[in-house]
Amino acid sequence: LSNPLFLLPTGFRLDHLGPEGDSIAAHLTAVSPSAACPTCGLPSSRVHSRYRRQLADLPSQGRRLRPLLTVRRFFCPAPDCSRRIFTERLPGLAAPRARATASLRHAQAAIGQALGGEVGARLAMPTSPDSLL
Ligand SMILES: [Zn+2]
């Protein structure tokens, strides 16, 4: 697979890669032993919970590649920090709360600038003209 996603996920383990419906699912689990609290910066290895995050990504060999991430929430170790629980960040893969990976957003921006929103939208599935402008 030449999809940029598979060059990026440092700190992730690929659990499953295979067809699911009309797309290819990539199940990725975050495996770094700790994460830094975004408020106070202290690292924590105490996992509070895990949840799944679905991202949209680039077409791959004519099919859509759908990354499904298992992401963790950690307890902040600092007793006086205002944030008791935080979600680990995914640098290089996806911004907090973003639905698309960084690679998809970069490709959308480049295609949108080169061809204009209407044409770019048809090439860069899945998206809409508005998201390219
Ligand atoms: Zn903190």
PDB file of C-alpha atoms and ligand atoms in Angstrom:
ATOM      1  CA  LEU A   1       0.000   0.000   0.000  1.00  0.00           C
ATOM      2  CA  SER A   2       1.335   3.394  -0.982  1.00  0.00           C
ATOM      3  CA  ASN A   3      -1.129   5.383   1.117  1.00  0.00           C
ATOM      4  CA  PRO A   4       0.693   8.011   3.191  1.00  0.00           C
ATOM      5  CA  LEU A   5      -1.195   6.870   6.258  1.00  0.00           C
ATOM      6  CA  PHE A   6       1.065   3.869   6.526  1.00  0.00           C
ATOM      7  CA  LEU A   7       4.166   6.021   6.668  1.00  0.00           C
ATOM      8  CA  LEU A   8       2.810   8.180   9.471  1.00  0.00           C
ATOM      9  CA  PRO A   9       1.476   6.311  12.452  1.00  0.00           C
ATOM     10  CA  THR A  10       4.469   6.276  14.747  1.00  0.00           C
ATOM     11  CA  GLY A  11       3.214   4.974  18.065  1.00  0.00           C
ATOM     12  CA  PHE A  12       0.460   2.906  16.468  1.00  0.00           C
ATOM     13  CA  ARG A  13       0.083  -0.798  15.930  1.00  0.00           C
ATOM     14  CA  LEU A  14      -1.763  -2.074  12.858  1.00  0.00           C
ATOM     15  CA  ASP A  15      -4.225  -4.662  14.190  1.00  0.00           C
ATOM     16  CA  HIS A  16      -6.195  -5.357  11.063  1.00  0.00           C
ATOM     17  CA  LEU A  17      -6.170  -4.378   7.401  1.00  0.00           C
ATOM     18  CA  GLY A  18      -8.821  -5.725   5.083  1.00  0.00           C
ATOM     19  CA  PRO A  19     -11.976  -5.089   3.067  1.00  0.00           C
ATOM     20  CA  GLU A  20     -15.068  -3.967   4.949  1.00  0.00           C
ATOM     21  CA  GLY A  21     -18.040  -3.274   2.711  1.00  0.00           C
ATOM     22  CA  ASP A  22     -16.837  -1.161  -0.207  1.00  0.00           C
ATOM     23  CA  SER A  23     -13.799   0.197   1.622  1.00  0.00           C
ATOM     24  CA  ILE A  24     -10.598  -1.060   3.215  1.00  0.00           C
ATOM     25  CA  ALA A  25     -10.499  -0.835   6.987  1.00  0.00           C
ATOM     26  CA  ALA A  26      -7.260  -0.210   8.849  1.00  0.00           C
ATOM     27  CA  HIS A  27      -7.585  -0.793  12.589  1.00  0.00           C
ATOM     28  CA  LEU A  28      -4.849   1.080  14.440  1.00  0.00           C
ATOM     29  CA  THR A  29      -4.216   1.076  18.182  1.00  0.00           C
ATOM     30  CA  ALA A  30      -2.104   3.669  19.987  1.00  0.00           C
ATOM     31  CA  VAL A  31       0.700   1.896  21.846  1.00  0.00           C
ATOM     32  CA  SER A  32       3.016   4.622  23.179  1.00  0.00           C
ATOM     33  CA  PRO A  33       3.462   3.928  26.913  1.00  0.00           C
ATOM     34  CA  SER A  34       2.512   7.416  28.043  1.00  0.00           C
ATOM     35  CA  ALA A  35       1.025  10.708  26.853  1.00  0.00           C
ATOM     36  CA  ALA A  36       1.572  14.291  27.998  1.00  0.00           C
ATOM     37  CA  CYS A  37      -1.269  16.263  29.549  1.00  0.00           C
ATOM     38  CA  PRO A  38      -2.042  19.164  27.158  1.00  0.00           C
ATOM     39  CA  THR A  39      -2.707  21.490  30.095  1.00  0.00           C
ATOM     40  CA  CYS A  40       0.283  20.951  32.416  1.00  0.00           C
ATOM     41  CA  GLY A  41       2.611  18.913  30.177  1.00  0.00           C
ATOM     42  CA  LEU A  42       3.237  16.092  32.668  1.00  0.00           C
ATOM     43  CA  PRO A  43       3.359  12.604  31.153  1.00  0.00           C
ATOM     44  CA  SER A  44       0.885  10.012  32.337  1.00  0.00           C
ATOM     45  CA  SER A  45       0.743   6.266  31.873  1.00  0.00           C
ATOM     46  CA  ARG A  46      -2.490   5.740  33.839  1.00  0.00           C
ATOM     47  CA  VAL A  47      -5.130   4.872  31.228  1.00  0.00           C
ATOM     48  CA  HIS A  48      -8.672   5.984  32.050  1.00  0.00           C
ATOM     49  CA  SER A  49     -10.477   4.489  29.057  1.00  0.00           C
ATOM     50  CA  ARG A  50     -10.281   3.744  25.354  1.00  0.00           C
ATOM     51  CA  TYR A  51     -12.540   4.731  22.506  1.00  0.00           C
ATOM     52  CA  ARG A  52     -12.664   4.321  18.749  1.00  0.00           C
ATOM     53  CA  ARG A  53     -12.247   7.141  16.267  1.00  0.00           C
ATOM     54  CA  GLN A  54     -13.222   6.803  12.627  1.00  0.00           C
ATOM     55  CA  LEU A  55     -11.255   8.902  10.155  1.00  0.00           C
ATOM     56  CA  ALA A  56     -11.706   9.424   6.437  1.00  0.00           C
ATOM     57  CA  ASP A  57      -8.617   9.016   4.332  1.00  0.00           C
ATOM     58  CA  LEU A  58      -7.382   8.894   0.762  1.00  0.00           C
ATOM     59  CA  PRO A  59      -8.662   6.458  -1.847  1.00  0.00           C
ATOM     60  CA  SER A  60      -6.268   3.540  -2.173  1.00  0.00           C
ATOM     61  CA  GLN A  61      -6.211   1.548  -5.414  1.00  0.00           C
ATOM     62  CA  GLY A  62      -9.768   2.590  -6.232  1.00  0.00           C
ATOM     63  CA  ARG A  63     -11.170   1.912  -2.772  1.00  0.00           C
ATOM     64  CA  ARG A  64     -11.549   4.127   0.212  1.00  0.00           C
ATOM     65  CA  LEU A  65      -9.215   3.483   3.081  1.00  0.00           C
ATOM     66  CA  ARG A  66     -10.936   3.966   6.432  1.00  0.00           C
ATOM     67  CA  PRO A  67      -8.618   4.255   9.405  1.00  0.00           C
ATOM     68  CA  LEU A  68     -10.278   3.180  12.650  1.00  0.00           C
ATOM     69  CA  LEU A  69      -8.189   4.272  15.610  1.00  0.00           C
ATOM     70  CA  THR A  70      -8.335   3.027  19.166  1.00  0.00           C
ATOM     71  CA  VAL A  71      -7.347   6.066  21.209  1.00  0.00           C
ATOM     72  CA  ARG A  72      -6.859   6.357  24.973  1.00  0.00           C
ATOM     73  CA  ARG A  73      -7.839   8.789  27.683  1.00  0.00           C
ATOM     74  CA  PHE A  74      -5.353   9.245  30.523  1.00  0.00           C
ATOM     75  CA  PHE A  75      -5.573  10.524  34.093  1.00  0.00           C
ATOM     76  CA  CYS A  76      -3.453  13.653  34.589  1.00  0.00           C
ATOM     77  CA  PRO A  77      -0.893  12.864  37.332  1.00  0.00           C
ATOM     78  CA  ALA A  78      -0.675  16.446  38.668  1.00  0.00           C
ATOM     79  CA  PRO A  79      -2.980  16.889  41.676  1.00  0.00           C
ATOM     80  CA  ASP A  80      -3.410  20.631  41.057  1.00  0.00           C
ATOM     81  CA  CYS A  81      -3.968  20.422  37.269  1.00  0.00           C
ATOM     82  CA  SER A  82      -7.355  21.685  36.109  1.00  0.00           C
ATOM     83  CA  ARG A  83      -7.636  18.792  33.651  1.00  0.00           C
ATOM     84  CA  ARG A  84      -8.196  15.470  35.386  1.00  0.00           C
ATOM     85  CA  ILE A  85      -8.630  13.358  32.241  1.00  0.00           C
ATOM     86  CA  PHE A  86      -7.230  14.008  28.780  1.00  0.00           C
ATOM     87  CA  THR A  87      -7.214  12.338  25.369  1.00  0.00           C
ATOM     88  CA  GLU A  88      -3.867  11.508  23.835  1.00  0.00           C
ATOM     89  CA  ARG A  89      -2.812  13.616  20.862  1.00  0.00           C
ATOM     90  CA  LEU A  90      -2.058  12.085  17.475  1.00  0.00           C
ATOM     91  CA  PRO A  91       0.630  14.308  15.953  1.00  0.00           C
ATOM     92  CA  GLY A  92       1.093  13.763  12.226  1.00  0.00           C
ATOM     93  CA  LEU A  93      -2.004  11.605  11.975  1.00  0.00           C
ATOM     94  CA  ALA A  94      -4.975  13.727  12.928  1.00  0.00           C
ATOM     95  CA  ALA A  95      -5.665  16.970  14.735  1.00  0.00           C
ATOM     96  CA  PRO A  96      -7.773  16.763  17.894  1.00  0.00           C
ATOM     97  CA  ARG A  97     -11.397  16.096  16.971  1.00  0.00           C
ATOM     98  CA  ALA A  98     -10.588  16.089  13.222  1.00  0.00           C
ATOM     99  CA  ARG A  99     -12.360  13.473  11.153  1.00  0.00           C
ATOM    100  CA  ALA A 100      -9.796  13.371   8.348  1.00  0.00           C
ATOM    101  CA  THR A 101      -6.138  12.456   8.663  1.00  0.00           C
ATOM    102  CA  ALA A 102      -3.425  15.041   8.093  1.00  0.00           C
ATOM    103  CA  SER A 103      -2.469  13.335   4.828  1.00  0.00           C
ATOM    104  CA  LEU A 104      -6.006  13.643   3.480  1.00  0.00           C
ATOM    105  CA  ARG A 105      -6.292  17.288   4.445  1.00  0.00           C
ATOM    106  CA  HIS A 106      -2.978  18.087   2.757  1.00  0.00           C
ATOM    107  CA  ALA A 107      -4.021  16.256  -0.401  1.00  0.00           C
ATOM    108  CA  GLN A 108      -7.404  18.004  -0.430  1.00  0.00           C
ATOM    109  CA  ALA A 109      -5.761  21.404  -0.076  1.00  0.00           C
ATOM    110  CA  ALA A 110      -3.286  20.720  -2.891  1.00  0.00           C
ATOM    111  CA  ILE A 111      -5.942  19.349  -5.246  1.00  0.00           C
ATOM    112  CA  GLY A 112      -8.320  22.150  -4.384  1.00  0.00           C
ATOM    113  CA  GLN A 113      -5.722  24.806  -5.162  1.00  0.00           C
ATOM    114  CA  ALA A 114      -4.564  23.157  -8.398  1.00  0.00           C
ATOM    115  CA  LEU A 115      -7.952  22.438  -9.935  1.00  0.00           C
ATOM    116  CA  GLY A 116     -10.542  24.475  -8.098  1.00  0.00           C
ATOM    117  CA  GLY A 117     -13.089  23.127  -5.682  1.00  0.00           C
ATOM    118  CA  GLU A 118     -15.554  21.611  -8.155  1.00  0.00           C
ATOM    119  CA  VAL A 119     -13.093  19.450 -10.121  1.00  0.00           C
ATOM    120  CA  GLY A 120     -10.967  18.714  -7.088  1.00  0.00           C
ATOM    121  CA  ALA A 121     -13.979  17.410  -5.218  1.00  0.00           C
ATOM    122  CA  ARG A 122     -14.667  14.818  -7.899  1.00  0.00           C
ATOM    123  CA  LEU A 123     -11.078  13.584  -7.786  1.00  0.00           C
ATOM    124  CA  ALA A 124     -10.573  13.625  -4.060  1.00  0.00           C
ATOM    125  CA  MET A 125     -13.321  11.396  -2.738  1.00  0.00           C
ATOM    126  CA  PRO A 126     -14.717  11.495  -0.117  1.00  0.00           C
ATOM    127  CA  THR A 127     -15.356  15.183   0.262  1.00  0.00           C
ATOM    128  CA  SER A 128     -17.556  18.027  -0.936  1.00  0.00           C
ATOM    129  CA  PRO A 129     -16.660  21.183  -2.899  1.00  0.00           C
ATOM    130  CA  ASP A 130     -17.061  23.294   0.227  1.00  0.00           C
ATOM    131  CA  SER A 131     -14.384  21.423   2.167  1.00  0.00           C
ATOM    132  CA  LEU A 132     -11.772  22.197  -0.497  1.00  0.00           C
ATOM    133  CA  LEU A 133     -12.188  25.958  -0.406  1.00  0.00           C
TER     134      LEU A 133
HETATM  135 ZN    ZN B   1      -2.374  18.090  33.684  1.00  0.00          ZN
END
